[in-house]
C-alpha cells in the first residue's frame, strides 16, 4: 500500500544541493490501470498501481536494463524525466522533491509517504510547500505523461 500526500512547490529550498539526488525517467504502458516502467539511476522496475489518490495499492517488479529498453518504445505519451531530491523530515518521514525536466519544466512537486492514513491526514507540511494536490488526479505522473 502506498499512502502519500503531494504538493506543488513554488520555489526550491536554498540548500537543495545538500541532499541526495536521483535521476529518474519513467513512461506509462497503460494509465488505467497504471502500468509504469522506470529507470531510477541504474535500477529498473515495472510498477502496477490501483486507482486512488492518497492511498493506492502498488506493486513493483524488478526489470533488467535490457527489458526496460525493450519496453521503452511501447510507452504511451511522453517519457517523464526528473531529478528527485531526498530530503529528510521529522519523525522518519522523507520528502521526495521532483524537479521535472523537458516540456514539464518548471513543474516541481513534493511527495511525502506515510505508514498509515491517520499520519497522512494529520500531516502539517513545511512552510515552503505550496498547494496540496493530493486529491487532484491532474498531478499524477500517469496524467502528466499524456501529451
PDB file of N, CA, C and O in Angstrom, residues 56-136:
ATOM      1  N   UNK A  56      -3.126   3.967  -2.423  1.00  0.00           N
ATOM      2  CA  UNK A  56      -3.264   3.072  -3.575  1.00  0.00           C
ATOM      3  C   UNK A  56      -2.425   1.829  -3.357  1.00  0.00           C
ATOM      4  O   UNK A  56      -1.372   1.877  -2.726  1.00  0.00           O
ATOM      5  N   UNK A  57      -2.886   0.737  -3.933  1.00  0.00           N
ATOM      6  CA  UNK A  57      -2.059  -0.463  -3.972  1.00  0.00           C
ATOM      7  C   UNK A  57      -0.958  -0.222  -4.993  1.00  0.00           C
ATOM      8  O   UNK A  57      -1.199   0.368  -6.049  1.00  0.00           O
ATOM      9  N   UNK A  58       0.247  -0.695  -4.687  1.00  0.00           N
ATOM     10  CA  UNK A  58       1.378  -0.519  -5.594  1.00  0.00           C
ATOM     11  C   UNK A  58       2.213  -1.784  -5.553  1.00  0.00           C
ATOM     12  O   UNK A  58       2.547  -2.275  -4.476  1.00  0.00           O
ATOM     13  N   UNK A  59       2.537  -2.306  -6.733  1.00  0.00           N
ATOM     14  CA  UNK A  59       3.374  -3.497  -6.859  1.00  0.00           C
ATOM     15  C   UNK A  59       4.549  -3.163  -7.752  1.00  0.00           C
ATOM     16  O   UNK A  59       4.360  -2.686  -8.874  1.00  0.00           O
ATOM     17  N   UNK A  60       5.760  -3.400  -7.253  1.00  0.00           N
ATOM     18  CA  UNK A  60       6.978  -3.133  -8.009  1.00  0.00           C
ATOM     19  C   UNK A  60       7.676  -4.437  -8.333  1.00  0.00           C
ATOM     20  O   UNK A  60       7.884  -5.265  -7.454  1.00  0.00           O
ATOM     21  N   UNK A  61       8.044  -4.571  -9.594  1.00  0.00           N
ATOM     22  CA  UNK A  61       8.769  -5.754 -10.054  1.00  0.00           C
ATOM     23  C   UNK A  61      10.082  -5.298 -10.688  1.00  0.00           C
ATOM     24  O   UNK A  61      10.095  -4.362 -11.492  1.00  0.00           O
ATOM     25  N   UNK A  62      11.190  -5.941 -10.345  1.00  0.00           N
ATOM     26  CA  UNK A  62      12.463  -5.536 -10.941  1.00  0.00           C
ATOM     27  C   UNK A  62      12.505  -5.869 -12.434  1.00  0.00           C
ATOM     28  O   UNK A  62      11.921  -6.848 -12.887  1.00  0.00           O
ATOM     29  N   UNK A  63      13.170  -5.004 -13.166  1.00  0.00           N
ATOM     30  CA  UNK A  63      13.432  -5.232 -14.590  1.00  0.00           C
ATOM     31  C   UNK A  63      14.938  -5.195 -14.813  1.00  0.00           C
ATOM     32  O   UNK A  63      15.659  -4.511 -14.079  1.00  0.00           O
ATOM     33  N   UNK A  64      15.385  -5.863 -15.844  1.00  0.00           N
ATOM     34  CA  UNK A  64      16.767  -5.688 -16.291  1.00  0.00           C
ATOM     35  C   UNK A  64      16.814  -4.447 -17.171  1.00  0.00           C
ATOM     36  O   UNK A  64      15.784  -3.982 -17.674  1.00  0.00           O
ATOM     37  N   UNK A  65      17.999  -3.907 -17.378  1.00  0.00           N
ATOM     38  CA  UNK A  65      18.129  -2.773 -18.285  1.00  0.00           C
ATOM     39  C   UNK A  65      17.649  -3.164 -19.685  1.00  0.00           C
ATOM     40  O   UNK A  65      16.980  -2.383 -20.366  1.00  0.00           O
ATOM     41  N   UNK A  66      17.967  -4.378 -20.105  1.00  0.00           N
ATOM     42  CA  UNK A  66      17.543  -4.858 -21.427  1.00  0.00           C
ATOM     43  C   UNK A  66      16.004  -4.885 -21.534  1.00  0.00           C
ATOM     44  O   UNK A  66      15.443  -4.434 -22.531  1.00  0.00           O
ATOM     45  N   UNK A  67      15.319  -5.393 -20.512  1.00  0.00           N
ATOM     46  CA  UNK A  67      13.849  -5.436 -20.535  1.00  0.00           C
ATOM     47  C   UNK A  67      13.277  -4.020 -20.553  1.00  0.00           C
ATOM     48  O   UNK A  67      12.313  -3.736 -21.272  1.00  0.00           O
ATOM     49  N   UNK A  68      13.868  -3.114 -19.770  1.00  0.00           N
ATOM     50  CA  UNK A  68      13.421  -1.719 -19.751  1.00  0.00           C
ATOM     51  C   UNK A  68      13.545  -1.103 -21.143  1.00  0.00           C
ATOM     52  O   UNK A  68      12.602  -0.487 -21.649  1.00  0.00           O
ATOM     53  N   UNK A  69      14.703  -1.288 -21.763  1.00  0.00           N
ATOM     54  CA  UNK A  69      14.926  -0.711 -23.106  1.00  0.00           C
ATOM     55  C   UNK A  69      13.985  -1.331 -24.146  1.00  0.00           C
ATOM     56  O   UNK A  69      13.569  -0.661 -25.087  1.00  0.00           O
ATOM     57  N   UNK A  70      13.638  -2.597 -23.973  1.00  0.00           N
ATOM     58  CA  UNK A  70      12.683  -3.263 -24.864  1.00  0.00           C
ATOM     59  C   UNK A  70      11.290  -2.643 -24.721  1.00  0.00           C
ATOM     60  O   UNK A  70      10.575  -2.451 -25.724  1.00  0.00           O
ATOM     61  N   UNK A  71      10.884  -2.321 -23.498  1.00  0.00           N
ATOM     62  CA  UNK A  71       9.547  -1.769 -23.248  1.00  0.00           C
ATOM     63  C   UNK A  71       9.450  -0.275 -23.548  1.00  0.00           C
ATOM     64  O   UNK A  71       8.356   0.234 -23.834  1.00  0.00           O
ATOM     65  N   UNK A  72      10.553   0.435 -23.513  1.00  0.00           N
ATOM     66  CA  UNK A  72      10.557   1.884 -23.672  1.00  0.00           C
ATOM     67  C   UNK A  72       9.832   2.381 -24.930  1.00  0.00           C
ATOM     68  O   UNK A  72       9.024   3.309 -24.849  1.00  0.00           O
ATOM     69  N   UNK A  73      10.032   1.790 -26.102  1.00  0.00           N
ATOM     70  CA  UNK A  73       9.318   2.282 -27.290  1.00  0.00           C
ATOM     71  C   UNK A  73       7.805   2.026 -27.248  1.00  0.00           C
ATOM     72  O   UNK A  73       7.068   2.547 -28.076  1.00  0.00           O
ATOM     73  N   UNK A  74       7.347   1.232 -26.297  1.00  0.00           N
ATOM     74  CA  UNK A  74       5.939   0.864 -26.214  1.00  0.00           C
ATOM     75  C   UNK A  74       5.121   1.796 -25.316  1.00  0.00           C
ATOM     76  O   UNK A  74       3.914   1.623 -25.182  1.00  0.00           O
ATOM     77  N   UNK A  75       5.760   2.802 -24.705  1.00  0.00           N
ATOM     78  CA  UNK A  75       5.021   3.682 -23.797  1.00  0.00           C
ATOM     79  C   UNK A  75       4.056   4.569 -24.582  1.00  0.00           C
ATOM     80  O   UNK A  75       4.271   4.870 -25.756  1.00  0.00           O
ATOM     81  N   UNK A  76       2.984   4.956 -23.899  1.00  0.00           N
ATOM     82  CA  UNK A  76       2.033   5.927 -24.447  1.00  0.00           C
ATOM     83  C   UNK A  76       2.384   7.299 -23.885  1.00  0.00           C
ATOM     84  O   UNK A  76       2.676   7.430 -22.702  1.00  0.00           O
ATOM     85  N   UNK A  77       2.346   8.312 -24.721  1.00  0.00           N
ATOM     86  CA  UNK A  77       2.603   9.667 -24.233  1.00  0.00           C
ATOM     87  C   UNK A  77       4.071   9.957 -24.062  1.00  0.00           C
ATOM     88  O   UNK A  77       4.935   9.297 -24.626  1.00  0.00           O
ATOM     89  N   UNK A  78       4.340  10.953 -23.234  1.00  0.00           N
ATOM     90  CA  UNK A  78       5.723  11.425 -23.056  1.00  0.00           C
ATOM     91  C   UNK A  78       6.473  10.588 -22.025  1.00  0.00           C
ATOM     92  O   UNK A  78       5.881  10.034 -21.103  1.00  0.00           O
ATOM     93  N   UNK A  79       7.772  10.530 -22.211  1.00  0.00           N
ATOM     94  CA  UNK A  79       8.675   9.965 -21.215  1.00  0.00           C
ATOM     95  C   UNK A  79       8.964  11.081 -20.214  1.00  0.00           C
ATOM     96  O   UNK A  79       9.408  12.169 -20.597  1.00  0.00           O
ATOM     97  N   UNK A  80       8.656  10.838 -18.964  1.00  0.00           N
ATOM     98  CA  UNK A  80       8.872  11.835 -17.915  1.00  0.00           C
ATOM     99  C   UNK A  80      10.302  11.707 -17.409  1.00  0.00           C
ATOM    100  O   UNK A  80      10.767  10.614 -17.091  1.00  0.00           O
ATOM    101  N   UNK A  81      10.978  12.861 -17.351  1.00  0.00           N
ATOM    102  CA  UNK A  81      12.340  12.913 -16.807  1.00  0.00           C
ATOM    103  C   UNK A  81      12.337  13.915 -15.657  1.00  0.00           C
ATOM    104  O   UNK A  81      11.779  15.011 -15.781  1.00  0.00           O
ATOM    105  N   UNK A  82      12.991  13.505 -14.557  1.00  0.00           N
ATOM    106  CA  UNK A  82      13.020  14.391 -13.394  1.00  0.00           C
ATOM    107  C   UNK A  82      14.220  14.087 -12.517  1.00  0.00           C
ATOM    108  O   UNK A  82      14.784  12.998 -12.566  1.00  0.00           O
ATOM    109  N   UNK A  83      14.576  15.078 -11.721  1.00  0.00           N
ATOM    110  CA  UNK A  83      15.584  14.932 -10.673  1.00  0.00           C
ATOM    111  C   UNK A  83      14.822  14.831  -9.364  1.00  0.00           C
ATOM    112  O   UNK A  83      13.975  15.681  -9.076  1.00  0.00           O
ATOM    113  N   UNK A  84      15.115  13.813  -8.586  1.00  0.00           N
ATOM    114  CA  UNK A  84      14.428  13.606  -7.307  1.00  0.00           C
ATOM    115  C   UNK A  84      15.423  13.792  -6.164  1.00  0.00           C
ATOM    116  O   UNK A  84      16.392  13.042  -6.038  1.00  0.00           O
ATOM    117  N   UNK A  85      15.152  14.792  -5.342  1.00  0.00           N
ATOM    118  CA  UNK A  85      15.957  15.054  -4.152  1.00  0.00           C
ATOM    119  C   UNK A  85      15.266  14.431  -2.952  1.00  0.00           C
ATOM    120  O   UNK A  85      14.061  14.568  -2.773  1.00  0.00           O
ATOM    121  N   UNK A  86      16.043  13.751  -2.117  1.00  0.00           N
ATOM    122  CA  UNK A  86      15.535  13.074  -0.931  1.00  0.00           C
ATOM    123  C   UNK A  86      15.877  13.920   0.290  1.00  0.00           C
ATOM    124  O   UNK A  86      17.057  14.029   0.661  1.00  0.00           O
ATOM    125  N   UNK A  87      14.843  14.516   0.885  1.00  0.00           N
ATOM    126  CA  UNK A  87      15.032  15.461   1.987  1.00  0.00           C
ATOM    127  C   UNK A  87      14.410  14.884   3.253  1.00  0.00           C
ATOM    128  O   UNK A  87      13.187  14.718   3.320  1.00  0.00           O
ATOM    129  N   UNK A  88      15.220  14.567   4.262  1.00  0.00           N
ATOM    130  CA  UNK A  88      14.663  14.008   5.497  1.00  0.00           C
ATOM    131  C   UNK A  88      13.756  15.011   6.203  1.00  0.00           C
ATOM    132  O   UNK A  88      14.002  16.214   6.195  1.00  0.00           O
ATOM    133  N   UNK A  89      12.709  14.479   6.795  1.00  0.00           N
ATOM    134  CA  UNK A  89      11.729  15.273   7.526  1.00  0.00           C
ATOM    135  C   UNK A  89      11.591  14.656   8.905  1.00  0.00           C
ATOM    136  O   UNK A  89      12.051  13.540   9.155  1.00  0.00           O
ATOM    137  N   UNK A  90      10.938  15.326   9.800  1.00  0.00           N
ATOM    138  CA  UNK A  90      10.763  14.815  11.170  1.00  0.00           C
ATOM    139  C   UNK A  90      10.040  13.470  11.185  1.00  0.00           C
ATOM    140  O   UNK A  90       9.368  13.098  10.237  1.00  0.00           O
ATOM    141  N   UNK A  91      10.198  12.762  12.283  1.00  0.00           N
ATOM    142  CA  UNK A  91       9.513  11.501  12.540  1.00  0.00           C
ATOM    143  C   UNK A  91       9.805  10.413  11.502  1.00  0.00           C
ATOM    144  O   UNK A  91       8.957   9.583  11.187  1.00  0.00           O
ATOM    145  N   UNK A  92      11.000  10.453  10.918  1.00  0.00           N
ATOM    146  CA  UNK A  92      11.392   9.421   9.971  1.00  0.00           C
ATOM    147  C   UNK A  92      10.761   9.549   8.598  1.00  0.00           C
ATOM    148  O   UNK A  92      10.915   8.667   7.761  1.00  0.00           O
ATOM    149  N   UNK A  93      10.044  10.632   8.345  1.00  0.00           N
ATOM    150  CA  UNK A  93       9.429  10.841   7.025  1.00  0.00           C
ATOM    151  C   UNK A  93      10.465  11.408   6.068  1.00  0.00           C
ATOM    152  O   UNK A  93      11.469  11.992   6.475  1.00  0.00           O
ATOM    153  N   UNK A  94      10.190  11.242   4.765  1.00  0.00           N
ATOM    154  CA  UNK A  94      11.103  11.706   3.728  1.00  0.00           C
ATOM    155  C   UNK A  94      10.316  12.494   2.690  1.00  0.00           C
ATOM    156  O   UNK A  94       9.255  12.054   2.233  1.00  0.00           O
ATOM    157  N   UNK A  95      10.844  13.654   2.317  1.00  0.00           N
ATOM    158  CA  UNK A  95      10.282  14.427   1.207  1.00  0.00           C
ATOM    159  C   UNK A  95      10.980  13.950  -0.057  1.00  0.00           C
ATOM    160  O   UNK A  95      12.210  13.903  -0.113  1.00  0.00           O
ATOM    161  N   UNK A  96      10.196  13.573  -1.055  1.00  0.00           N
ATOM    162  CA  UNK A  96      10.726  13.270  -2.380  1.00  0.00           C
ATOM    163  C   UNK A  96      10.391  14.480  -3.244  1.00  0.00           C
ATOM    164  O   UNK A  96       9.247  14.681  -3.638  1.00  0.00           O
ATOM    165  N   UNK A  97      11.382  15.313  -3.502  1.00  0.00           N
ATOM    166  CA  UNK A  97      11.187  16.560  -4.241  1.00  0.00           C
ATOM    167  C   UNK A  97      11.558  16.337  -5.701  1.00  0.00           C
ATOM    168  O   UNK A  97      12.723  16.071  -6.009  1.00  0.00           O
ATOM    169  N   UNK A  98      10.570  16.403  -6.581  1.00  0.00           N
ATOM    170  CA  UNK A  98      10.769  16.129  -8.004  1.00  0.00           C
ATOM    171  C   UNK A  98      10.811  17.425  -8.801  1.00  0.00           C
ATOM    172  O   UNK A  98       9.857  18.207  -8.786  1.00  0.00           O
ATOM    173  N   UNK A  99      11.925  17.630  -9.506  1.00  0.00           N
ATOM    174  CA  UNK A  99      12.092  18.763 -10.408  1.00  0.00           C
ATOM    175  C   UNK A  99      12.022  18.184 -11.817  1.00  0.00           C
ATOM    176  O   UNK A  99      12.900  17.416 -12.229  1.00  0.00           O
ATOM    177  N   UNK A 100      10.971  18.522 -12.534  1.00  0.00           N
ATOM    178  CA  UNK A 100      10.721  17.935 -13.844  1.00  0.00           C
ATOM    179  C   UNK A 100      11.547  18.628 -14.919  1.00  0.00           C
ATOM    180  O   UNK A 100      11.751  19.845 -14.885  1.00  0.00           O
ATOM    181  N   UNK A 101      12.003  17.823 -15.874  1.00  0.00           N
ATOM    182  CA  UNK A 101      12.799  18.304 -16.998  1.00  0.00           C
ATOM    183  C   UNK A 101      11.934  18.390 -18.250  1.00  0.00           C
ATOM    184  O   UNK A 101      10.787  17.941 -18.270  1.00  0.00           O
ATOM    185  N   UNK A 102      12.526  18.932 -19.312  1.00  0.00           N
ATOM    186  CA  UNK A 102      11.865  18.956 -20.619  1.00  0.00           C
ATOM    187  C   UNK A 102      10.619  19.818 -20.626  1.00  0.00           C
ATOM    188  O   UNK A 102      10.569  20.863 -19.974  1.00  0.00           O
ATOM    189  N   UNK A 103       9.598  19.359 -21.353  1.00  0.00           N
ATOM    190  CA  UNK A 103       8.404  20.188 -21.519  1.00  0.00           C
ATOM    191  C   UNK A 103       7.544  20.263 -20.260  1.00  0.00           C
ATOM    192  O   UNK A 103       6.583  21.030 -20.214  1.00  0.00           O
ATOM    193  N   UNK A 104       7.855  19.486 -19.216  1.00  0.00           N
ATOM    194  CA  UNK A 104       7.147  19.615 -17.937  1.00  0.00           C
ATOM    195  C   UNK A 104       7.817  20.632 -17.010  1.00  0.00           C
ATOM    196  O   UNK A 104       7.276  20.977 -15.965  1.00  0.00           O
ATOM    197  N   UNK A 105       8.999  21.114 -17.390  1.00  0.00           N
ATOM    198  CA  UNK A 105       9.679  22.147 -16.625  1.00  0.00           C
ATOM    199  C   UNK A 105       8.868  23.436 -16.753  1.00  0.00           C
ATOM    200  O   UNK A 105       8.300  23.696 -17.819  1.00  0.00           O
ATOM    201  N   UNK A 106       8.697  24.222 -15.734  1.00  0.00           N
ATOM    202  CA  UNK A 106       9.369  24.260 -14.443  1.00  0.00           C
ATOM    203  C   UNK A 106       8.583  23.599 -13.294  1.00  0.00           C
ATOM    204  O   UNK A 106       8.719  24.007 -12.141  1.00  0.00           O
ATOM    205  N   UNK A 107       7.796  22.573 -13.585  1.00  0.00           N
ATOM    206  CA  UNK A 107       6.995  21.916 -12.558  1.00  0.00           C
ATOM    207  C   UNK A 107       7.879  21.307 -11.469  1.00  0.00           C
ATOM    208  O   UNK A 107       8.851  20.622 -11.762  1.00  0.00           O
ATOM    209  N   UNK A 108       7.503  21.568 -10.209  1.00  0.00           N
ATOM    210  CA  UNK A 108       8.182  21.000  -9.049  1.00  0.00           C
ATOM    211  C   UNK A 108       7.100  20.461  -8.117  1.00  0.00           C
ATOM    212  O   UNK A 108       6.177  21.197  -7.733  1.00  0.00           O
ATOM    213  N   UNK A 109       7.213  19.190  -7.768  1.00  0.00           N
ATOM    214  CA  UNK A 109       6.265  18.546  -6.860  1.00  0.00           C
ATOM    215  C   UNK A 109       7.016  17.897  -5.711  1.00  0.00           C
ATOM    216  O   UNK A 109       8.137  17.419  -5.893  1.00  0.00           O
ATOM    217  N   UNK A 110       6.371  17.851  -4.562  1.00  0.00           N
ATOM    218  CA  UNK A 110       6.916  17.128  -3.405  1.00  0.00           C
ATOM    219  C   UNK A 110       5.907  16.078  -2.982  1.00  0.00           C
ATOM    220  O   UNK A 110       4.705  16.343  -2.947  1.00  0.00           O
ATOM    221  N   UNK A 111       6.410  14.885  -2.697  1.00  0.00           N
ATOM    222  CA  UNK A 111       5.581  13.810  -2.173  1.00  0.00           C
ATOM    223  C   UNK A 111       6.161  13.394  -0.829  1.00  0.00           C
ATOM    224  O   UNK A 111       7.375  13.363  -0.649  1.00  0.00           O
ATOM    225  N   UNK A 112       5.258  13.059   0.098  1.00  0.00           N
ATOM    226  CA  UNK A 112       5.668  12.526   1.393  1.00  0.00           C
ATOM    227  C   UNK A 112       4.870  11.250   1.591  1.00  0.00           C
ATOM    228  O   UNK A 112       3.634  11.267   1.492  1.00  0.00           O
ATOM    229  N   UNK A 113       5.567  10.134   1.831  1.00  0.00           N
ATOM    230  CA  UNK A 113       4.900   8.849   2.072  1.00  0.00           C
ATOM    231  C   UNK A 113       4.749   8.624   3.567  1.00  0.00           C
ATOM    232  O   UNK A 113       5.599   9.032   4.352  1.00  0.00           O
ATOM    233  N   UNK A 114       3.651   7.944   3.929  1.00  0.00           N
ATOM    234  CA  UNK A 114       3.292   7.748   5.328  1.00  0.00           C
ATOM    235  C   UNK A 114       3.048   6.279   5.616  1.00  0.00           C
ATOM    236  O   UNK A 114       2.665   5.519   4.732  1.00  0.00           O
ATOM    237  N   UNK A 115       3.206   5.897   6.896  1.00  0.00           N
ATOM    238  CA  UNK A 115       2.963   4.497   7.273  1.00  0.00           C
ATOM    239  C   UNK A 115       1.474   4.147   7.341  1.00  0.00           C
ATOM    240  O   UNK A 115       1.113   2.980   7.247  1.00  0.00           O
ATOM    241  N   UNK A 116       0.611   5.177   7.510  1.00  0.00           N
ATOM    242  CA  UNK A 116      -0.825   4.918   7.611  1.00  0.00           C
ATOM    243  C   UNK A 116      -1.601   6.179   7.239  1.00  0.00           C
ATOM    244  O   UNK A 116      -1.036   7.279   7.175  1.00  0.00           O
ATOM    245  N   UNK A 117      -2.890   6.021   6.994  1.00  0.00           N
ATOM    246  CA  UNK A 117      -3.726   7.145   6.572  1.00  0.00           C
ATOM    247  C   UNK A 117      -3.879   8.201   7.660  1.00  0.00           C
ATOM    248  O   UNK A 117      -3.935   9.392   7.366  1.00  0.00           O
ATOM    249  N   UNK A 118      -3.943   7.783   8.909  1.00  0.00           N
ATOM    250  CA  UNK A 118      -4.086   8.748  10.002  1.00  0.00           C
ATOM    251  C   UNK A 118      -2.898   9.718  10.019  1.00  0.00           C
ATOM    252  O   UNK A 118      -3.076  10.930  10.184  1.00  0.00           O
ATOM    253  N   UNK A 119      -1.695   9.192   9.830  1.00  0.00           N
ATOM    254  CA  UNK A 119      -0.498  10.046   9.782  1.00  0.00           C
ATOM    255  C   UNK A 119      -0.562  10.999   8.597  1.00  0.00           C
ATOM    256  O   UNK A 119      -0.201  12.173   8.710  1.00  0.00           O
ATOM    257  N   UNK A 120      -1.009  10.496   7.467  1.00  0.00           N
ATOM    258  CA  UNK A 120      -1.106  11.326   6.267  1.00  0.00           C
ATOM    259  C   UNK A 120      -2.113  12.448   6.464  1.00  0.00           C
ATOM    260  O   UNK A 120      -1.873  13.598   6.081  1.00  0.00           O
ATOM    261  N   UNK A 121      -3.261  12.133   7.048  1.00  0.00           N
ATOM    262  CA  UNK A 121      -4.315  13.135   7.224  1.00  0.00           C
ATOM    263  C   UNK A 121      -3.964  14.181   8.277  1.00  0.00           C
ATOM    264  O   UNK A 121      -4.428  15.320   8.198  1.00  0.00           O
ATOM    265  N   UNK A 122      -3.116  13.838   9.245  1.00  0.00           N
ATOM    266  CA  UNK A 122      -2.761  14.796  10.295  1.00  0.00           C
ATOM    267  C   UNK A 122      -1.464  15.555   9.977  1.00  0.00           C
ATOM    268  O   UNK A 122      -1.020  16.380  10.769  1.00  0.00           O
ATOM    269  N   UNK A 123      -0.874  15.307   8.824  1.00  0.00           N
ATOM    270  CA  UNK A 123       0.406  15.912   8.438  1.00  0.00           C
ATOM    271  C   UNK A 123       0.285  17.422   8.243  1.00  0.00           C
ATOM    272  O   UNK A 123      -0.633  17.910   7.588  1.00  0.00           O
ATOM    273  N   UNK A 124       1.237  18.142   8.824  1.00  0.00           N
ATOM    274  CA  UNK A 124       1.358  19.584   8.594  1.00  0.00           C
ATOM    275  C   UNK A 124       2.619  19.791   7.758  1.00  0.00           C
ATOM    276  O   UNK A 124       3.724  19.502   8.222  1.00  0.00           O
ATOM    277  N   UNK A 125       2.466  20.266   6.519  1.00  0.00           N
ATOM    278  CA  UNK A 125       3.637  20.403   5.638  1.00  0.00           C
ATOM    279  C   UNK A 125       4.544  21.562   6.056  1.00  0.00           C
ATOM    280  O   UNK A 125       4.095  22.496   6.722  1.00  0.00           O
ATOM    281  N   UNK A 126       5.807  21.498   5.643  1.00  0.00           N
ATOM    282  CA  UNK A 126       6.712  22.629   5.877  1.00  0.00           C
ATOM    283  C   UNK A 126       6.170  23.900   5.212  1.00  0.00           C
ATOM    284  O   UNK A 126       5.420  23.824   4.228  1.00  0.00           O
ATOM    285  N   UNK A 127       6.569  25.029   5.716  1.00  0.00           N
ATOM    286  CA  UNK A 127       6.070  26.317   5.204  1.00  0.00           C
ATOM    287  C   UNK A 127       6.396  26.538   3.736  1.00  0.00           C
ATOM    288  O   UNK A 127       5.666  27.247   3.037  1.00  0.00           O
ATOM    289  N   UNK A 128       7.476  25.944   3.232  1.00  0.00           N
ATOM    290  CA  UNK A 128       7.878  26.185   1.850  1.00  0.00           C
ATOM    291  C   UNK A 128       7.078  25.367   0.845  1.00  0.00           C
ATOM    292  O   UNK A 128       7.204  25.563  -0.365  1.00  0.00           O
ATOM    293  N   UNK A 129       6.228  24.461   1.320  1.00  0.00           N
ATOM    294  CA  UNK A 129       5.338  23.710   0.425  1.00  0.00           C
ATOM    295  C   UNK A 129       4.238  24.644  -0.063  1.00  0.00           C
ATOM    296  O   UNK A 129       3.773  25.519   0.655  1.00  0.00           O
ATOM    297  N   UNK A 130       3.772  24.388  -1.282  1.00  0.00           N
ATOM    298  CA  UNK A 130       2.658  25.149  -1.837  1.00  0.00           C
ATOM    299  C   UNK A 130       1.359  24.371  -1.706  1.00  0.00           C
ATOM    300  O   UNK A 130       1.145  23.643  -0.730  1.00  0.00           O
ATOM    301  N   UNK A 131       0.532  24.489  -2.718  1.00  0.00           N
ATOM    302  CA  UNK A 131      -0.810  23.914  -2.721  1.00  0.00           C
ATOM    303  C   UNK A 131      -0.785  22.388  -2.589  1.00  0.00           C
ATOM    304  O   UNK A 131       0.000  21.706  -3.244  1.00  0.00           O
ATOM    305  N   UNK A 132      -1.679  21.858  -1.764  1.00  0.00           N
ATOM    306  CA  UNK A 132      -1.856  20.406  -1.614  1.00  0.00           C
ATOM    307  C   UNK A 132      -2.663  19.914  -2.815  1.00  0.00           C
ATOM    308  O   UNK A 132      -3.798  20.333  -3.025  1.00  0.00           O
ATOM    309  N   UNK A 133      -2.053  19.034  -3.615  1.00  0.00           N
ATOM    310  CA  UNK A 133      -2.723  18.498  -4.815  1.00  0.00           C
ATOM    311  C   UNK A 133      -2.940  16.982  -4.697  1.00  0.00           C
ATOM    312  O   UNK A 133      -3.135  16.302  -5.698  1.00  0.00           O
ATOM    313  N   UNK A 134      -2.924  16.494  -3.458  1.00  0.00           N
ATOM    314  CA  UNK A 134      -3.085  15.067  -3.204  1.00  0.00           C
ATOM    315  C   UNK A 134      -4.331  14.502  -3.865  1.00  0.00           C
ATOM    316  O   UNK A 134      -4.301  13.418  -4.444  1.00  0.00           O
ATOM    317  N   UNK A 135      -5.418  15.231  -3.781  1.00  0.00           N
ATOM    318  CA  UNK A 135      -6.696  14.709  -4.251  1.00  0.00           C
ATOM    319  C   UNK A 135      -7.052  15.207  -5.652  1.00  0.00           C
ATOM    320  O   UNK A 135      -8.203  15.144  -6.062  1.00  0.00           O
ATOM    321  N   UNK A 136      -6.052  15.663  -6.380  1.00  0.00           N
ATOM    322  CA  UNK A 136      -6.223  16.086  -7.767  1.00  0.00           C
ATOM    323  C   UNK A 136      -5.469  15.111  -8.670  1.00  0.00           C
ATOM    324  O   UNK A 136      -4.254  15.040  -8.622  1.00  0.00           O
TER     325      UNK A 136
END
